[in-house]
Amino acid sequence: MNSDKIPVTKSSMPPIEEYIEEIAPLWESHWLTNMGVKHKELEKELRKYLRVDNIALYANGHSALEGIIEAMNLGADGRSKVITTPFTFASTAHAIVRKGLTPVFADIKPDDCTIDPDSIKDLMSEEVCAIMPVHVYGNLCDVDAIAEVAKNSDCKVIYDAAHAFGVTKDGIGAADFGDASMLSFHATKVFNTIEGGAICFRDKNLEPVLNQWKNFGITGPETVEYIGGNAKMNEFAAAMGLCNLRHVDNEISKRKAIAETYYSMLEPIGGIHAIKPNTSVEHNYAYMPVCIGDSFPLSRDELHEKLSKSNVFSRKYFYPLISDYECYSNEYDSQSTPIAKDVASRILTLPLYADLSVEDVRRICEVIAAN
Ligand SMILES: *Cc1c(COP(=O)(O)O)cnc(C)c1O
């Protein structure tokens, strides 16, 4: 049997000729960063593709999250808590803490791993200034229920939509819910600019601030009005984005076909439960998450180990919970989110990328099934 390495993910890249053609004008202009031509063009194309009115590009998704927290001036009115999920990537909670606010962890729903609106409701208090839910694996949160909770308490909703590029529901783009949505264009995401990210936002008035913030708070040739950071997307990254955007729909349909192959091959294996996208959503098939049930002969960790011995690389995504990180565990008890705790101990994401072959999927499923 073929035993070549199968990585858990593989970055999408356009044909090299296409990228060379895209970046060639930069050798004429010598304009490499600071909101150049490619940057403007990518913003325009993404507004269209994502079906959003307002977008600001960033050097990465994480700084976009920090940027929007500052631009919205969260915490300034004395409310310092942000309700979020512990079942996410480090970035979500780190952005909150690094901006001087305090995360409060709500539990998740076991079916799609997104934050549970009832759990948010239970944690609501006068100290909460924002809710930061995550569209985990591209599965959309219960956006209507979250909007309702937020409305009753006058707090902002900022989505971590890092996983949800290209997802739509009833014709609405995933980045168009709430007050703002962060997207990540990191190399491992469905759409990449090598490193990169964006914030999509409802309030047009935030636009100048979001753009100045990523450039040191510089507001004019001789004026620096506030203490911003540096998080500009450079022209080479934007050019990569322009190229990748032309292929992303095709890549998503390939991902979909691979995911469906997985679903049918995993179906007969007892104790392996694929977390499938909700059928009411046009999904992006960003990841291939499976939950390992009690009836499976191996634990999640044992299966992870067994796969890697067969040169198949899976990922415990997300494990550990954020509330169990060394930097947070003194202040939080992960037992307060029992569903998230349980899912984190059972979850495994299997290899998924656009050119993963059916033969490879078969090989992966055979390793899982052989016990
Ligand atoms: C990738 C990711 C981020 C951070 O994005 P970067 O572009 O890597 O900074 C934040 N949240 C989630 C859920 C992610 O997967």
mmCIF file of C-alpha atoms and ligand atoms in Angstrom:
data_model
loop_
_atom_site.group_PDB
_atom_site.id
_atom_site.type_symbol
_atom_site.label_atom_id
_atom_site.label_comp_id
_atom_site.label_asym_id
_atom_site.label_seq_id
_atom_site.Cartn_x
_atom_site.Cartn_y
_atom_site.Cartn_z
ATOM 1 C CA MET A 1 0.000 0.000 0.000
ATOM 2 C CA ASN A 2 1.107 3.541 -0.732
ATOM 3 C CA SER A 3 2.492 5.020 2.465
ATOM 4 C CA ASP A 4 3.451 8.525 1.330
ATOM 5 C CA LYS A 5 2.902 11.237 3.892
ATOM 6 C CA ILE A 6 -0.565 12.752 3.860
ATOM 7 C CA PRO A 7 -0.478 16.122 5.619
ATOM 8 C CA VAL A 8 -3.533 17.451 7.431
ATOM 9 C CA THR A 9 -3.607 20.466 5.130
ATOM 10 C CA LYS A 10 -1.834 21.836 2.109
ATOM 11 C CA SER A 11 -1.791 25.519 1.188
ATOM 12 C CA SER A 12 -3.556 26.537 -2.006
ATOM 13 C CA MET A 13 -1.262 28.124 -4.586
ATOM 14 C CA PRO A 14 -2.074 29.528 -8.006
ATOM 15 C CA PRO A 15 -0.053 28.487 -11.076
ATOM 16 C CA ILE A 16 3.331 30.176 -10.694
ATOM 17 C CA GLU A 17 2.984 31.970 -14.050
ATOM 18 C CA GLU A 18 -0.212 33.564 -12.870
ATOM 19 C CA TYR A 19 1.453 34.897 -9.729
ATOM 20 C CA ILE A 20 4.456 36.200 -11.664
ATOM 21 C CA GLU A 21 2.149 38.079 -13.983
ATOM 22 C CA GLU A 22 0.306 39.499 -10.985
ATOM 23 C CA ILE A 23 3.426 40.799 -9.235
ATOM 24 C CA ALA A 24 5.362 41.950 -12.355
ATOM 25 C CA PRO A 25 3.933 45.514 -12.192
ATOM 26 C CA LEU A 26 5.478 45.895 -8.729
ATOM 27 C CA TRP A 27 8.899 45.958 -10.412
ATOM 28 C CA GLU A 28 7.699 49.010 -12.357
ATOM 29 C CA SER A 29 6.076 50.865 -9.493
ATOM 30 C CA HIS A 30 8.445 49.913 -6.662
ATOM 31 C CA TRP A 31 5.382 50.314 -4.423
ATOM 32 C CA LEU A 32 5.551 47.283 -2.127
ATOM 33 C CA THR A 33 3.231 48.054 0.766
ATOM 34 C CA ASN A 34 1.172 50.861 2.413
ATOM 35 C CA MET A 35 -2.164 50.333 0.702
ATOM 36 C CA GLY A 36 -0.999 50.078 -2.894
ATOM 37 C CA VAL A 37 -2.759 49.062 -6.094
ATOM 38 C CA LYS A 38 -3.011 45.327 -5.293
ATOM 39 C CA HIS A 39 -4.292 46.069 -1.812
ATOM 40 C CA LYS A 40 -7.062 48.283 -3.213
ATOM 41 C CA GLU A 41 -7.954 45.780 -5.889
ATOM 42 C CA LEU A 42 -8.160 42.896 -3.430
ATOM 43 C CA GLU A 43 -10.407 44.933 -1.132
ATOM 44 C CA LYS A 44 -12.720 45.614 -4.032
ATOM 45 C CA GLU A 45 -12.809 41.982 -5.180
ATOM 46 C CA LEU A 46 -13.375 40.706 -1.653
ATOM 47 C CA ARG A 47 -16.229 43.108 -1.007
ATOM 48 C CA LYS A 48 -17.929 41.554 -4.008
ATOM 49 C CA TYR A 49 -17.039 37.952 -3.263
ATOM 50 C CA LEU A 50 -17.904 38.115 0.432
ATOM 51 C CA ARG A 51 -21.044 40.217 -0.158
ATOM 52 C CA VAL A 52 -20.070 42.852 2.403
ATOM 53 C CA ASP A 53 -20.163 46.653 2.251
ATOM 54 C CA ASN A 54 -17.073 47.426 4.303
ATOM 55 C CA ILE A 55 -13.745 45.686 4.632
ATOM 56 C CA ALA A 56 -10.254 46.542 5.870
ATOM 57 C CA LEU A 57 -7.346 44.259 5.006
ATOM 58 C CA TYR A 58 -4.730 43.338 7.598
ATOM 59 C CA ALA A 59 -1.381 41.580 7.815
ATOM 60 C CA ASN A 60 -3.153 38.701 9.550
ATOM 61 C CA GLY A 61 -6.482 37.816 11.093
ATOM 62 C CA HIS A 62 -5.312 38.230 14.656
ATOM 63 C CA SER A 63 -4.315 41.872 14.239
ATOM 64 C CA ALA A 64 -7.655 42.519 12.514
ATOM 65 C CA LEU A 65 -9.340 41.262 15.685
ATOM 66 C CA GLU A 66 -7.220 43.529 17.875
ATOM 67 C CA GLY A 67 -7.859 46.383 15.432
ATOM 68 C CA ILE A 68 -11.648 46.131 15.636
ATOM 69 C CA ILE A 69 -11.609 45.895 19.445
ATOM 70 C CA GLU A 70 -9.659 49.174 19.568
ATOM 71 C CA ALA A 71 -11.656 50.832 16.815
ATOM 72 C CA MET A 72 -14.890 50.075 18.683
ATOM 73 C CA ASN A 73 -13.300 51.382 21.860
ATOM 74 C CA LEU A 74 -14.529 48.375 23.798
ATOM 75 C CA GLY A 75 -14.034 48.711 27.527
ATOM 76 C CA ALA A 76 -14.064 52.520 27.502
ATOM 77 C CA ASP A 77 -17.476 52.637 29.197
ATOM 78 C CA GLY A 78 -16.257 50.451 32.068
ATOM 79 C CA ARG A 79 -17.755 47.208 30.762
ATOM 80 C CA SER A 80 -14.806 44.861 30.410
ATOM 81 C CA LYS A 81 -16.121 41.350 29.751
ATOM 82 C CA VAL A 82 -16.392 39.629 26.394
ATOM 83 C CA ILE A 83 -18.337 36.378 26.090
ATOM 84 C CA THR A 84 -16.622 33.899 23.795
ATOM 85 C CA THR A 85 -15.985 30.175 23.397
ATOM 86 C CA PRO A 86 -13.078 28.141 24.774
ATOM 87 C CA PHE A 87 -13.373 25.836 21.727
ATOM 88 C CA THR A 88 -11.342 27.993 19.345
ATOM 89 C CA PHE A 89 -7.838 28.949 18.326
ATOM 90 C CA ALA A 90 -5.598 30.884 20.757
ATOM 91 C CA SER A 91 -6.103 34.088 18.787
ATOM 92 C CA THR A 92 -9.729 34.680 19.819
ATOM 93 C CA ALA A 93 -9.134 34.867 23.572
ATOM 94 C CA HIS A 94 -5.652 36.386 23.227
ATOM 95 C CA ALA A 95 -7.056 39.352 21.261
ATOM 96 C CA ILE A 96 -9.541 40.042 24.050
ATOM 97 C CA VAL A 97 -6.946 39.817 26.823
ATOM 98 C CA ARG A 98 -4.262 41.745 24.935
ATOM 99 C CA LYS A 99 -6.737 44.618 24.578
ATOM 100 C CA GLY A 100 -7.260 44.745 28.350
ATOM 101 C CA LEU A 101 -10.602 42.949 28.405
ATOM 102 C CA THR A 102 -11.655 39.714 30.113
ATOM 103 C CA PRO A 103 -12.958 36.681 28.252
ATOM 104 C CA VAL A 104 -15.895 34.801 29.749
ATOM 105 C CA PHE A 105 -16.305 31.314 28.310
ATOM 106 C CA ALA A 106 -19.690 30.019 27.212
ATOM 107 C CA ASP A 107 -20.318 26.384 26.332
ATOM 108 C CA ILE A 108 -20.809 25.030 22.812
ATOM 109 C CA LYS A 109 -23.415 22.965 20.984
ATOM 110 C CA PRO A 110 -22.292 19.358 20.457
ATOM 111 C CA ASP A 111 -23.776 19.082 16.941
ATOM 112 C CA ASP A 112 -21.791 21.845 15.214
ATOM 113 C CA CYS A 113 -19.297 22.982 17.898
ATOM 114 C CA THR A 114 -20.412 26.628 17.770
ATOM 115 C CA ILE A 115 -21.229 28.678 20.861
ATOM 116 C CA ASP A 116 -24.541 27.899 22.581
ATOM 117 C CA PRO A 117 -26.786 31.001 22.704
ATOM 118 C CA ASP A 118 -28.440 29.750 25.914
ATOM 119 C CA SER A 119 -25.060 29.567 27.573
ATOM 120 C CA ILE A 120 -24.351 33.145 26.422
ATOM 121 C CA LYS A 121 -27.656 34.218 27.978
ATOM 122 C CA ASP A 122 -26.693 32.632 31.305
ATOM 123 C CA LEU A 123 -23.425 34.602 31.354
ATOM 124 C CA MET A 124 -24.865 37.982 30.391
ATOM 125 C CA SER A 125 -24.274 40.760 32.907
ATOM 126 C CA GLU A 126 -23.896 44.514 33.009
ATOM 127 C CA GLU A 127 -20.153 44.091 32.644
ATOM 128 C CA VAL A 128 -20.388 42.476 29.211
ATOM 129 C CA CYS A 129 -19.503 44.816 26.327
ATOM 130 C CA ALA A 130 -19.281 42.295 23.497
ATOM 131 C CA ILE A 131 -19.884 38.747 22.342
ATOM 132 C CA MET A 132 -17.203 37.107 20.218
ATOM 133 C CA PRO A 133 -18.554 33.870 18.726
ATOM 134 C CA VAL A 134 -16.590 31.673 16.322
ATOM 135 C CA HIS A 135 -17.946 30.016 13.156
ATOM 136 C CA VAL A 136 -16.077 26.807 14.019
ATOM 137 C CA TYR A 137 -15.065 24.709 10.936
ATOM 138 C CA GLY A 138 -17.128 27.087 8.799
ATOM 139 C CA ASN A 139 -20.309 26.080 10.670
ATOM 140 C CA LEU A 140 -22.284 29.255 11.178
ATOM 141 C CA CYS A 141 -23.247 30.147 14.715
ATOM 142 C CA ASP A 142 -26.893 30.640 15.571
ATOM 143 C CA VAL A 143 -26.636 34.234 14.377
ATOM 144 C CA ASP A 144 -30.288 35.144 14.971
ATOM 145 C CA ALA A 145 -30.339 33.988 18.586
ATOM 146 C CA ILE A 146 -27.022 35.750 19.233
ATOM 147 C CA ALA A 147 -28.317 38.980 17.675
ATOM 148 C CA GLU A 148 -31.327 38.781 19.991
ATOM 149 C CA VAL A 149 -29.202 38.380 23.140
ATOM 150 C CA ALA A 150 -26.921 41.233 22.077
ATOM 151 C CA LYS A 151 -29.791 43.560 21.262
ATOM 152 C CA ASN A 152 -31.332 43.145 24.696
ATOM 153 C CA SER A 153 -28.049 44.017 26.365
ATOM 154 C CA ASP A 154 -26.625 46.668 24.053
ATOM 155 C CA CYS A 155 -23.399 44.852 23.369
ATOM 156 C CA LYS A 156 -21.410 44.373 20.160
ATOM 157 C CA VAL A 157 -21.175 41.113 18.270
ATOM 158 C CA ILE A 158 -17.803 40.479 16.660
ATOM 159 C CA TYR A 159 -17.564 37.167 14.825
ATOM 160 C CA ASP A 160 -14.343 35.265 14.525
ATOM 161 C CA ALA A 161 -15.096 34.098 10.974
ATOM 162 C CA ALA A 162 -11.555 32.823 10.368
ATOM 163 C CA HIS A 163 -12.966 29.463 9.241
ATOM 164 C CA ALA A 164 -15.925 30.763 7.269
ATOM 165 C CA PHE A 165 -14.482 32.246 4.082
ATOM 166 C CA GLY A 166 -16.956 31.771 1.231
ATOM 167 C CA VAL A 167 -19.749 30.378 3.416
ATOM 168 C CA THR A 168 -23.195 31.805 2.676
ATOM 169 C CA LYS A 169 -26.649 31.302 4.152
ATOM 170 C CA ASP A 170 -29.760 32.297 2.206
ATOM 171 C CA GLY A 171 -27.546 34.443 -0.012
ATOM 172 C CA ILE A 172 -25.981 36.302 2.931
ATOM 173 C CA GLY A 173 -22.208 36.104 3.261
ATOM 174 C CA ALA A 174 -20.838 34.682 6.525
ATOM 175 C CA ALA A 175 -18.858 37.880 7.125
ATOM 176 C CA ASP A 176 -21.999 40.001 7.003
ATOM 177 C CA PHE A 177 -23.459 38.994 10.381
ATOM 178 C CA GLY A 178 -23.110 40.926 13.618
ATOM 179 C CA ASP A 179 -21.334 44.267 13.952
ATOM 180 C CA ALA A 180 -18.093 42.935 12.511
ATOM 181 C CA SER A 181 -16.439 39.713 11.321
ATOM 182 C CA MET A 182 -12.782 38.829 11.237
ATOM 183 C CA LEU A 183 -11.429 36.669 8.435
ATOM 184 C CA SER A 184 -8.056 34.967 8.364
ATOM 185 C CA PHE A 185 -6.165 34.482 5.113
ATOM 186 C CA HIS A 186 -3.432 32.424 6.737
ATOM 187 C CA ALA A 187 -1.691 29.840 4.532
ATOM 188 C CA THR A 188 -3.737 27.006 6.034
ATOM 189 C CA LYS A 189 -7.141 28.567 5.459
ATOM 190 C CA VAL A 190 -9.520 27.918 2.536
ATOM 191 C CA PHE A 191 -8.424 31.213 0.979
ATOM 192 C CA ASN A 192 -4.936 32.525 1.663
ATOM 193 C CA THR A 193 -2.760 35.561 1.065
ATOM 194 C CA ILE A 194 0.197 33.626 2.600
ATOM 195 C CA GLU A 195 -0.398 35.551 5.840
ATOM 196 C CA GLY A 196 -3.278 37.966 5.917
ATOM 197 C CA GLY A 197 -6.688 38.793 7.247
ATOM 198 C CA ALA A 198 -9.502 41.278 7.177
ATOM 199 C CA ILE A 199 -12.207 42.826 9.227
ATOM 200 C CA CYS A 200 -15.649 43.288 7.683
ATOM 201 C CA PHE A 201 -17.794 45.795 9.549
ATOM 202 C CA ARG A 202 -21.276 47.294 9.592
ATOM 203 C CA ASP A 203 -20.539 50.885 10.700
ATOM 204 C CA LYS A 204 -18.924 52.781 7.816
ATOM 205 C CA ASN A 205 -17.570 55.344 10.329
ATOM 206 C CA LEU A 206 -15.074 52.775 11.569
ATOM 207 C CA GLU A 207 -13.330 52.622 8.203
ATOM 208 C CA PRO A 208 -10.771 55.440 8.637
ATOM 209 C CA VAL A 209 -9.876 54.253 12.140
ATOM 210 C CA LEU A 210 -9.401 50.648 11.032
ATOM 211 C CA ASN A 211 -7.124 51.771 8.221
ATOM 212 C CA GLN A 212 -5.126 54.227 10.342
ATOM 213 C CA TRP A 213 -4.806 51.741 13.199
ATOM 214 C CA LYS A 214 -2.885 49.333 11.010
ATOM 215 C CA ASN A 215 -0.483 52.171 10.156
ATOM 216 C CA PHE A 216 0.549 53.516 13.592
ATOM 217 C CA GLY A 217 -2.464 55.823 13.960
ATOM 218 C CA ILE A 218 -1.022 58.125 11.307
ATOM 219 C CA THR A 219 -3.851 60.363 10.109
ATOM 220 C CA GLY A 220 -2.024 62.778 7.808
ATOM 221 C CA PRO A 221 1.413 63.723 6.471
ATOM 222 C CA GLU A 222 2.315 65.432 9.745
ATOM 223 C CA THR A 223 -0.281 64.090 12.142
ATOM 224 C CA VAL A 224 -0.326 61.024 14.328
ATOM 225 C CA GLU A 225 -3.512 61.132 16.339
ATOM 226 C CA TYR A 226 -3.353 57.924 18.329
ATOM 227 C CA ILE A 227 -1.191 54.974 19.250
ATOM 228 C CA GLY A 228 -1.976 52.469 16.520
ATOM 229 C CA GLY A 229 -0.088 49.335 15.589
ATOM 230 C CA ASN A 230 1.437 48.139 12.329
ATOM 231 C CA ALA A 231 -0.561 45.486 10.520
ATOM 232 C CA LYS A 232 -0.645 46.437 6.855
ATOM 233 C CA MET A 233 -1.096 43.803 4.170
ATOM 234 C CA ASN A 234 1.765 44.093 1.675
ATOM 235 C CA GLU A 235 1.389 44.066 -2.107
ATOM 236 C CA PHE A 236 2.837 40.578 -2.593
ATOM 237 C CA ALA A 237 0.320 39.125 -0.160
ATOM 238 C CA ALA A 238 -2.533 41.020 -1.823
ATOM 239 C CA ALA A 239 -1.366 39.765 -5.245
ATOM 240 C CA MET A 240 -1.408 36.187 -3.910
ATOM 241 C CA GLY A 241 -4.950 36.842 -2.750
ATOM 242 C CA LEU A 242 -6.036 38.153 -6.162
ATOM 243 C CA CYS A 243 -4.725 34.966 -7.781
ATOM 244 C CA ASN A 244 -6.128 32.569 -5.176
ATOM 245 C CA LEU A 245 -9.522 34.269 -5.307
ATOM 246 C CA ARG A 246 -9.877 33.298 -8.993
ATOM 247 C CA HIS A 247 -9.565 29.622 -8.031
ATOM 248 C CA VAL A 248 -11.312 29.497 -4.689
ATOM 249 C CA ASP A 249 -14.763 28.440 -5.922
ATOM 250 C CA ASN A 250 -13.226 25.559 -7.817
ATOM 251 C CA GLU A 251 -11.211 24.599 -4.732
ATOM 252 C CA ILE A 252 -14.294 24.657 -2.541
ATOM 253 C CA SER A 253 -16.173 22.364 -4.923
ATOM 254 C CA LYS A 254 -13.221 19.957 -4.903
ATOM 255 C CA ARG A 255 -13.204 20.081 -1.091
ATOM 256 C CA LYS A 256 -16.909 19.340 -1.084
ATOM 257 C CA ALA A 257 -16.455 16.240 -3.246
ATOM 258 C CA ILE A 258 -13.667 15.001 -0.961
ATOM 259 C CA ALA A 259 -15.748 15.648 2.172
ATOM 260 C CA GLU A 260 -18.650 13.695 0.679
ATOM 261 C CA THR A 261 -16.337 10.804 -0.124
ATOM 262 C CA TYR A 262 -15.222 10.837 3.512
ATOM 263 C CA TYR A 263 -18.821 10.915 4.769
ATOM 264 C CA SER A 264 -19.773 7.830 2.802
ATOM 265 C CA MET A 265 -16.590 5.916 3.682
ATOM 266 C CA LEU A 266 -16.789 6.816 7.389
ATOM 267 C CA GLU A 267 -20.503 6.090 7.672
ATOM 268 C CA PRO A 268 -20.149 2.295 8.189
ATOM 269 C CA ILE A 269 -17.407 2.678 10.824
ATOM 270 C CA GLY A 270 -19.016 2.429 14.255
ATOM 271 C CA GLY A 271 -18.087 5.108 16.781
ATOM 272 C CA ILE A 272 -16.802 7.630 14.243
ATOM 273 C CA HIS A 273 -19.101 10.578 13.880
ATOM 274 C CA ALA A 274 -18.353 13.122 11.132
ATOM 275 C CA ILE A 275 -19.441 16.653 11.990
ATOM 276 C CA LYS A 276 -21.262 17.573 8.808
ATOM 277 C CA PRO A 277 -22.210 21.042 7.651
ATOM 278 C CA ASN A 278 -25.759 22.199 8.133
ATOM 279 C CA THR A 279 -27.667 21.620 4.891
ATOM 280 C CA SER A 280 -29.216 25.113 4.921
ATOM 281 C CA VAL A 281 -25.761 26.624 4.349
ATOM 282 C CA GLU A 282 -23.489 26.857 1.302
ATOM 283 C CA HIS A 283 -20.443 25.508 3.076
ATOM 284 C CA ASN A 284 -16.703 25.833 2.387
ATOM 285 C CA TYR A 285 -15.557 22.398 3.649
ATOM 286 C CA ALA A 286 -12.637 24.027 5.427
ATOM 287 C CA TYR A 287 -11.973 21.043 7.720
ATOM 288 C CA MET A 288 -12.897 17.401 8.133
ATOM 289 C CA PRO A 289 -13.784 17.113 11.835
ATOM 290 C CA VAL A 290 -14.788 13.777 13.340
ATOM 291 C CA CYS A 291 -15.795 12.921 16.896
ATOM 292 C CA ILE A 292 -14.580 9.647 18.363
ATOM 293 C CA GLY A 293 -17.418 8.006 20.285
ATOM 294 C CA ASP A 294 -17.289 5.557 23.190
ATOM 295 C CA SER A 295 -18.139 2.645 20.897
ATOM 296 C CA PHE A 296 -14.944 3.148 18.861
ATOM 297 C CA PRO A 297 -12.226 0.724 20.040
ATOM 298 C CA LEU A 298 -9.572 3.452 20.321
ATOM 299 C CA SER A 299 -9.474 6.738 22.164
ATOM 300 C CA ARG A 300 -8.983 9.925 20.149
ATOM 301 C CA ASP A 301 -5.329 10.083 21.180
ATOM 302 C CA GLU A 302 -4.769 6.461 20.210
ATOM 303 C CA LEU A 303 -6.343 6.985 16.800
ATOM 304 C CA HIS A 304 -4.273 10.142 16.272
ATOM 305 C CA GLU A 305 -1.157 8.123 17.075
ATOM 306 C CA LYS A 306 -2.170 5.201 14.892
ATOM 307 C CA LEU A 307 -2.819 7.468 11.909
ATOM 308 C CA SER A 308 0.535 9.179 12.274
ATOM 309 C CA LYS A 309 2.283 5.779 12.345
ATOM 310 C CA SER A 310 0.652 5.182 8.954
ATOM 311 C CA ASN A 311 1.952 8.554 7.768
ATOM 312 C CA VAL A 312 -1.467 10.176 7.932
ATOM 313 C CA PHE A 313 -1.428 13.447 9.827
ATOM 314 C CA SER A 314 -4.541 14.501 11.691
ATOM 315 C CA ARG A 315 -4.932 17.351 14.138
ATOM 316 C CA LYS A 316 -6.573 17.671 17.555
ATOM 317 C CA TYR A 317 -8.400 20.841 16.591
ATOM 318 C CA PHE A 318 -9.347 22.253 19.055
ATOM 319 C CA TYR A 319 -7.498 20.673 21.935
ATOM 320 C CA PRO A 320 -6.762 21.735 24.590
ATOM 321 C CA LEU A 321 -9.551 24.184 25.347
ATOM 322 C CA ILE A 322 -8.338 27.761 25.742
ATOM 323 C CA SER A 323 -9.385 27.650 29.407
ATOM 324 C CA ASP A 324 -6.898 24.778 29.864
ATOM 325 C CA TYR A 325 -3.933 26.667 28.355
ATOM 326 C CA GLU A 326 -1.087 27.249 30.833
ATOM 327 C CA CYS A 327 -1.612 30.997 30.482
ATOM 328 C CA TYR A 328 -5.303 30.842 31.417
ATOM 329 C CA SER A 329 -5.849 27.732 33.535
ATOM 330 C CA ASN A 330 -5.224 29.518 36.849
ATOM 331 C CA GLU A 331 -8.119 31.813 36.192
ATOM 332 C CA TYR A 332 -10.598 29.459 34.555
ATOM 333 C CA ASP A 333 -12.152 26.087 35.193
ATOM 334 C CA SER A 334 -12.749 24.204 31.953
ATOM 335 C CA GLN A 335 -15.327 22.040 33.751
ATOM 336 C CA SER A 336 -17.676 25.017 33.576
ATOM 337 C CA THR A 337 -18.088 24.264 29.852
ATOM 338 C CA PRO A 338 -18.668 20.491 30.027
ATOM 339 C CA ILE A 339 -19.728 20.020 26.404
ATOM 340 C CA ALA A 340 -16.695 21.869 25.066
ATOM 341 C CA LYS A 341 -14.515 19.841 27.439
ATOM 342 C CA ASP A 342 -15.973 16.576 26.186
ATOM 343 C CA VAL A 343 -15.792 17.490 22.479
ATOM 344 C CA ALA A 344 -12.181 18.678 22.846
ATOM 345 C CA SER A 345 -11.266 15.220 24.170
ATOM 346 C CA ARG A 346 -12.905 13.428 21.218
ATOM 347 C CA ILE A 347 -12.288 15.683 18.238
ATOM 348 C CA LEU A 348 -9.899 15.006 15.400
ATOM 349 C CA THR A 349 -9.660 16.791 12.052
ATOM 350 C CA LEU A 350 -8.643 14.523 9.196
ATOM 351 C CA PRO A 351 -6.625 15.604 6.133
ATOM 352 C CA LEU A 352 -8.584 17.813 3.753
ATOM 353 C CA TYR A 353 -7.329 20.000 0.921
ATOM 354 C CA ALA A 354 -8.405 20.580 -2.659
ATOM 355 C CA ASP A 355 -6.146 18.043 -4.356
ATOM 356 C CA LEU A 356 -6.420 15.223 -1.834
ATOM 357 C CA SER A 357 -7.206 12.144 -3.927
ATOM 358 C CA VAL A 358 -10.039 9.651 -3.490
ATOM 359 C CA GLU A 359 -7.343 6.957 -3.110
ATOM 360 C CA ASP A 360 -5.847 8.876 -0.193
ATOM 361 C CA VAL A 361 -9.253 9.261 1.452
ATOM 362 C CA ARG A 362 -9.767 5.528 1.050
ATOM 363 C CA ARG A 363 -6.359 4.832 2.596
ATOM 364 C CA ILE A 364 -7.144 7.120 5.562
ATOM 365 C CA CYS A 365 -10.540 5.499 6.151
ATOM 366 C CA GLU A 366 -9.013 2.036 5.936
ATOM 367 C CA VAL A 367 -6.485 2.903 8.631
ATOM 368 C CA ILE A 368 -9.338 4.172 10.816
ATOM 369 C CA ALA A 369 -11.487 1.097 10.189
ATOM 370 C CA ALA A 370 -8.732 -1.517 10.700
ATOM 371 C CA ASN A 371 -8.872 -2.619 14.309
HETATM 372 C C1 LIG B 1 -6.493 31.147 11.939
HETATM 373 C C2 LIG B 1 -7.372 31.620 13.034
HETATM 374 C C3 LIG B 1 -7.221 32.876 13.653
HETATM 375 C C4 LIG B 1 -6.034 33.770 13.436
HETATM 376 O O1 LIG B 1 -5.802 34.134 12.130
HETATM 377 P P1 LIG B 1 -4.321 34.537 11.660
HETATM 378 O O2 LIG B 1 -4.561 35.033 10.270
HETATM 379 O O3 LIG B 1 -3.484 33.317 11.698
HETATM 380 O O4 LIG B 1 -3.836 35.615 12.557
HETATM 381 C C5 LIG B 1 -8.158 33.271 14.586
HETATM 382 N N1 LIG B 1 -9.187 32.491 14.929
HETATM 383 C C6 LIG B 1 -9.358 31.262 14.388
HETATM 384 C C7 LIG B 1 -10.539 30.448 14.803
HETATM 385 C C8 LIG B 1 -8.451 30.782 13.444
HETATM 386 O O5 LIG B 1 -8.607 29.556 12.945
#
